[in-house]
Amino acid sequence: MPDEIVVKEQCHGKARVRVARVWRGDGKDHEFVEWTISIILSSDCIPAYSAGDNSSIVATDSIKNTVYALAKLCHQPVSIETFGIKLASHFLDTYKEVTGACVSLVQNNWERVSIDGIPHQHGFKLGSQKRTAEITISRDKSSVDVVSGFTDLSLLKTTKSGFEGFIRDKFTLLPEVRERLLASTVTAKWRYARKPSCYTGTYDKVTRTLFETFFGPSKSGVYSPSVQNTLYLMAQEVLRSVPEVSSIELNMPNLHFLPVNMPTVGVKFDHDVYLPTSEPHGSIQACLARKTLTSKL
Ligand SMILES: O=c1[nH]c(=O)c2[nH]c(=O)[nH]c2[nH]1
């Protein structure tokens, strides 16, 4: 008897749906967002795979159209978390076949410009940091799982960084230093101990805390003995000062700026000329949580 072949896992959805939304207000400042949204639905679609029976499929084209329809229905500006919850809930509320929805959202960083120090009514420029959210709702669990975060926050400091005391063996070439450049492009994800009163307010607080802890005070800075320790202090400060966050994961590649030393042509490195590199880079990440809480991150 040949083995029976079964579908072990399946899901379907639409990836990278791009939508932009303007809220014009009446004579007020315009609000603008641009999102890229991916949606995955869980449902029993096994007959579609095994027998060509599409009767329980929500067409991915309809999934895409839902994004535009719900964006139209948002009459006030909303955070990506709130929009993601609306979308995920819509699929569960509308289709009895759907047992779960996972919505990932990325928000491009269009910031209002200022002209002569005055915020512009309808002008925006694009920054690099992207806000992210992942919303997961399943029919049997009554809870909504929200993970917020950002990608592409590039930070650099020109001093107050070193790396010493690491393992040395026959493959070690790296000198121990107390003076180097420190640069990273930070990705952050955090979970909530409870629903925050305002997702955007928490986002601003977390970003500001990470930022300030990385750099330290404006004049004196703060010494970093490693990316690992700086990452730890950044995440620890978020958990200390933003009580609604229950755990935070930071991914901080160590972007190397190599000293340029060419003594034979008269260029002696004096912490001034560097060769910037993007690869290879150090890969450093950790998740911190309060000890009393268990976290899925
Ligand atoms: O801050 C650092 N952490 C490391 O783990 C590491 N490894 C390395 O080569 N340089 C550095 N720097």
Coordinates of C-alpha atoms and ligand atoms in Angstrom, one line a residue:
M1 CA 0.0 0.0 0.0
P2 CA 1.6 3.4 -0.9
D3 CA 1.6 6.0 1.9
E4 CA -1.3 8.3 2.0
I5 CA -0.2 11.9 1.1
V6 CA -1.7 14.6 3.2
V7 CA -1.6 18.4 3.2
K8 CA 0.2 19.1 6.6
E9 CA -0.1 22.9 6.6
Q10 CA -1.6 25.5 4.3
C11 CA -2.6 29.1 4.3
H12 CA -3.2 31.9 1.8
G13 CA -3.4 35.6 1.6
K14 CA -2.0 38.6 -0.3
A15 CA 1.5 40.0 0.1
R16 CA 2.8 43.6 -0.2
V17 CA -0.5 45.4 -0.8
R18 CA 0.4 49.0 -1.0
V19 CA -2.0 51.7 0.0
A20 CA -1.8 55.4 0.8
R21 CA -4.4 57.4 2.7
V22 CA -4.9 61.2 3.0
W23 CA -7.1 62.8 5.6
R24 CA -7.7 66.4 4.4
G25 CA -9.6 67.8 7.4
D26 CA -11.6 71.1 6.9
G27 CA -8.9 73.7 6.4
K28 CA -6.7 71.7 8.8
D29 CA -3.3 70.1 8.3
H30 CA -3.5 67.2 5.9
E31 CA -2.5 63.8 7.4
F32 CA -0.9 61.2 5.1
V33 CA 0.2 57.6 5.5
E34 CA 1.7 55.0 3.1
W35 CA 1.5 51.4 4.1
T36 CA 2.6 48.0 2.7
I37 CA 0.4 45.3 4.1
S38 CA 0.6 41.5 4.0
I39 CA -2.3 39.3 5.0
I40 CA -2.3 35.6 5.7
L41 CA -5.6 33.7 6.4
S42 CA -5.9 30.3 8.0
S43 CA -8.9 28.3 6.9
D44 CA -9.6 24.7 5.9
C45 CA -8.8 25.0 2.2
I46 CA -7.4 21.5 1.9
P47 CA -10.0 20.5 -0.8
A48 CA -8.6 23.3 -3.0
Y49 CA -5.2 21.8 -2.9
S50 CA -6.2 18.1 -3.1
A51 CA -9.3 18.2 -5.3
G52 CA -9.5 21.6 -7.1
D53 CA -12.5 22.6 -5.0
N54 CA -12.2 26.4 -4.4
S55 CA -15.5 26.7 -2.5
S56 CA -13.8 27.7 0.8
I57 CA -11.2 30.1 -0.7
V58 CA -11.5 33.9 0.0
A59 CA -9.9 35.1 -3.3
T60 CA -6.6 36.8 -2.7
D61 CA -7.9 39.6 -5.0
S62 CA -10.8 40.1 -2.5
I63 CA -8.3 40.2 0.3
K64 CA -6.4 43.0 -1.5
N65 CA -9.6 44.9 -2.2
T66 CA -10.5 44.8 1.5
V67 CA -7.5 46.8 2.3
Y68 CA -8.7 49.7 0.1
A69 CA -12.3 49.4 1.2
L70 CA -11.4 49.6 4.9
A71 CA -8.9 52.4 4.3
K72 CA -11.7 54.4 2.8
L73 CA -13.9 53.7 5.8
C74 CA -11.3 55.1 8.2
H75 CA -12.6 58.6 8.5
Q76 CA -10.0 59.6 11.1
P77 CA -6.2 58.9 11.1
V78 CA -5.4 55.5 12.6
S79 CA -2.2 53.8 13.7
I80 CA -1.1 50.7 11.8
E81 CA -1.9 48.6 14.9
T82 CA -5.5 49.8 14.9
F83 CA -5.9 49.4 11.1
G84 CA -4.3 45.9 11.3
I85 CA -6.7 44.9 14.1
K86 CA -9.7 46.2 12.0
L87 CA -8.5 44.2 9.0
A88 CA -7.8 41.0 10.8
S89 CA -11.1 41.2 12.7
H90 CA -12.9 41.9 9.4
F91 CA -11.8 38.6 7.9
L92 CA -12.9 36.6 10.9
D93 CA -16.2 38.4 11.3
T94 CA -17.0 38.1 7.6
Y95 CA -16.0 34.6 6.6
K96 CA -17.1 31.7 8.8
E97 CA -14.4 29.6 6.9
V98 CA -11.6 31.7 8.3
T99 CA -10.1 30.5 11.6
G100 CA -7.2 32.9 11.9
A101 CA -5.7 36.1 10.3
C102 CA -2.2 37.4 10.5
V103 CA -1.6 41.0 9.2
S104 CA 1.9 42.5 8.9
L105 CA 2.1 46.2 8.2
V106 CA 5.0 48.5 7.3
Q107 CA 4.5 52.3 7.4
N108 CA 6.8 54.5 5.3
N109 CA 8.1 57.5 7.3
W110 CA 6.5 60.5 5.6
E111 CA 7.2 63.4 8.0
R112 CA 5.6 66.8 7.7
V113 CA 8.1 69.4 6.5
S114 CA 8.5 72.8 8.0
I115 CA 9.1 76.0 5.9
D116 CA 10.6 78.9 7.8
G117 CA 9.9 77.0 11.0
I118 CA 6.2 76.6 10.3
P119 CA 4.8 73.0 9.9
H120 CA 3.5 72.7 6.3
Q121 CA -0.2 72.1 5.8
H122 CA 0.3 69.4 3.1
G123 CA 4.0 68.9 2.5
F124 CA 5.9 65.7 3.5
K125 CA 9.4 64.3 3.2
L126 CA 10.5 60.6 3.5
G127 CA 12.7 59.5 6.4
S128 CA 14.3 56.1 6.6
Q129 CA 12.9 54.6 9.8
K130 CA 9.8 52.4 9.0
R131 CA 7.2 51.6 11.6
T132 CA 6.0 48.0 11.7
A133 CA 3.2 46.0 13.3
E134 CA 2.1 42.3 13.2
I135 CA -1.4 41.5 14.3
T136 CA -2.6 37.9 14.9
I137 CA -6.1 36.9 15.7
S138 CA -7.4 33.4 15.9
R139 CA -11.0 32.4 16.3
D140 CA -10.5 30.0 19.2
K141 CA -8.3 32.5 21.2
S142 CA -10.3 35.5 22.1
S143 CA -7.2 37.7 22.4
V144 CA -5.6 39.9 19.8
D145 CA -1.8 39.5 19.6
V146 CA 0.0 42.8 18.7
V147 CA 3.7 43.2 18.0
S148 CA 4.8 46.7 17.3
G149 CA 8.2 47.9 16.1
F150 CA 10.4 49.5 13.5
T151 CA 13.1 48.8 11.0
D152 CA 15.9 50.9 9.4
L153 CA 16.8 53.2 12.3
S154 CA 20.4 54.0 11.4
L155 CA 22.5 55.3 14.3
L156 CA 26.2 56.2 14.5
K157 CA 28.5 57.7 17.1
T158 CA 32.1 58.8 16.4
T159 CA 33.6 58.0 19.8
K160 CA 32.8 56.5 23.2
S161 CA 32.9 53.0 21.9
G162 CA 35.4 50.1 22.3
F163 CA 35.7 46.4 22.3
E164 CA 38.1 44.5 24.6
G165 CA 38.5 41.3 26.6
F166 CA 37.1 38.9 24.0
I167 CA 38.4 35.4 23.4
R168 CA 41.8 35.4 21.6
D169 CA 43.2 32.4 19.7
K170 CA 45.1 31.6 16.6
F171 CA 42.4 33.1 14.3
T172 CA 42.1 36.4 16.2
L173 CA 43.4 39.4 14.3
L174 CA 41.1 42.1 15.8
P175 CA 43.0 44.5 18.1
E176 CA 41.5 45.4 21.5
V177 CA 40.4 49.1 21.3
R178 CA 38.8 51.7 23.5
E179 CA 38.2 54.1 20.7
R180 CA 36.2 53.3 17.5
L181 CA 33.1 54.3 15.6
L182 CA 29.9 52.5 16.5
A183 CA 27.1 52.2 13.9
S184 CA 24.0 50.1 13.5
T185 CA 20.7 49.9 11.7
V186 CA 18.3 49.0 14.5
T187 CA 15.3 46.7 14.1
A188 CA 13.0 46.6 17.1
K189 CA 9.9 44.6 18.0
W190 CA 7.9 44.8 21.3
R191 CA 4.9 43.2 22.9
Y192 CA 2.5 44.7 25.3
A193 CA 1.7 43.9 28.9
R194 CA -1.7 45.5 28.3
K195 CA -3.4 47.5 25.5
P196 CA -1.7 50.9 25.5
S197 CA -3.9 54.0 25.6
C198 CA -2.3 55.1 22.3
Y199 CA -0.1 52.9 20.1
T200 CA 1.5 55.9 18.5
G201 CA 2.3 57.5 21.9
T202 CA 4.1 54.2 22.9
Y203 CA 5.9 54.1 19.6
D204 CA 7.2 57.6 20.1
K205 CA 8.3 56.8 23.7
V206 CA 10.1 53.6 22.8
T207 CA 11.9 55.1 19.9
R208 CA 13.0 58.1 21.9
T209 CA 14.2 55.9 24.8
L210 CA 16.2 53.7 22.5
F211 CA 17.7 56.7 20.8
E212 CA 18.7 58.5 24.0
T213 CA 20.2 55.4 25.6
F214 CA 22.3 54.6 22.5
F215 CA 23.9 58.1 22.5
G216 CA 23.9 59.2 26.1
P217 CA 23.9 62.9 27.1
S218 CA 24.6 65.4 24.3
K219 CA 27.9 66.7 25.6
S220 CA 29.4 63.7 27.4
G221 CA 27.8 60.7 25.6
V222 CA 28.1 57.3 27.2
Y223 CA 30.9 54.7 26.8
S224 CA 29.8 51.4 25.0
P225 CA 32.0 48.4 25.8
S226 CA 30.2 46.4 23.1
V227 CA 27.1 46.4 20.9
Q228 CA 25.8 43.7 23.2
N229 CA 26.0 45.9 26.3
T230 CA 24.5 48.9 24.5
L231 CA 21.6 46.8 23.1
Y232 CA 21.0 45.5 26.7
L233 CA 20.9 49.0 28.2
M234 CA 18.6 50.3 25.4
A235 CA 16.1 47.5 25.9
Q236 CA 16.4 47.7 29.7
E237 CA 15.6 51.4 29.7
V238 CA 12.5 50.8 27.5
L239 CA 11.2 48.1 30.0
R240 CA 11.9 50.5 32.9
S241 CA 10.3 53.6 31.4
V242 CA 7.5 52.2 29.3
P243 CA 5.4 50.1 31.6
E244 CA 2.9 49.0 28.9
V245 CA 5.8 47.1 27.0
S246 CA 6.3 43.6 28.3
S247 CA 9.2 42.5 26.2
I248 CA 11.4 44.0 23.5
E249 CA 13.6 42.4 20.9
L250 CA 16.4 44.4 19.3
N251 CA 18.5 43.4 16.3
M252 CA 21.6 45.6 16.0
P253 CA 24.0 44.7 13.2
N254 CA 27.5 46.0 14.0
L255 CA 28.3 48.1 10.8
H256 CA 32.1 48.2 10.6
F257 CA 34.0 51.3 9.6
L258 CA 37.5 50.1 9.0
P259 CA 40.5 52.3 9.9
V260 CA 42.4 53.4 6.8
N261 CA 46.1 53.0 7.4
M262 CA 48.5 53.5 4.5
P263 CA 51.9 54.4 6.1
T264 CA 53.8 53.9 2.9
V265 CA 51.8 56.7 1.2
G266 CA 51.8 58.9 4.2
V267 CA 48.3 58.1 5.6
K268 CA 48.6 57.1 9.2
F269 CA 45.3 56.3 10.8
D270 CA 44.4 58.9 13.5
H271 CA 40.7 58.1 14.1
D272 CA 39.9 60.2 11.0
V273 CA 39.7 58.3 7.7
Y274 CA 37.6 55.1 7.6
L275 CA 36.4 52.7 5.0
P276 CA 32.6 52.3 5.5
T277 CA 31.4 48.7 4.9
S278 CA 27.9 47.1 4.8
E279 CA 29.0 43.5 4.6
P280 CA 30.0 41.4 6.3
H281 CA 28.6 42.9 9.5
G282 CA 28.3 41.7 13.0
S283 CA 24.9 40.2 13.8
I284 CA 23.8 41.0 17.4
Q285 CA 20.3 40.5 18.7
A286 CA 18.5 39.8 22.0
C287 CA 15.1 39.9 23.6
L288 CA 14.6 41.3 27.1
A289 CA 11.5 40.8 29.2
R290 CA 10.5 41.4 32.8
K291 CA 11.3 38.3 34.8
T292 CA 7.8 37.9 36.0
L293 CA 6.3 37.7 32.5
T294 CA 6.6 35.0 30.0
S295 CA 6.9 36.3 26.5
K296 CA 6.6 34.6 23.1
L297 CA 9.2 36.9 21.5
Ligands
LIG1 O1 30.6 45.2 19.9 C1 31.1 44.2 19.4 N1 30.6 43.0 19.7 C2 31.1 41.8 19.1 O2 30.6 40.7 19.4 C3 32.2 42.0 18.2 N2 32.9 41.1 17.4 C4 33.8 41.8 16.7 O3 34.6 41.4 15.9 N3 33.7 43.2 17.0 C5 32.7 43.3 17.9 N4 32.1 44.4 18.5

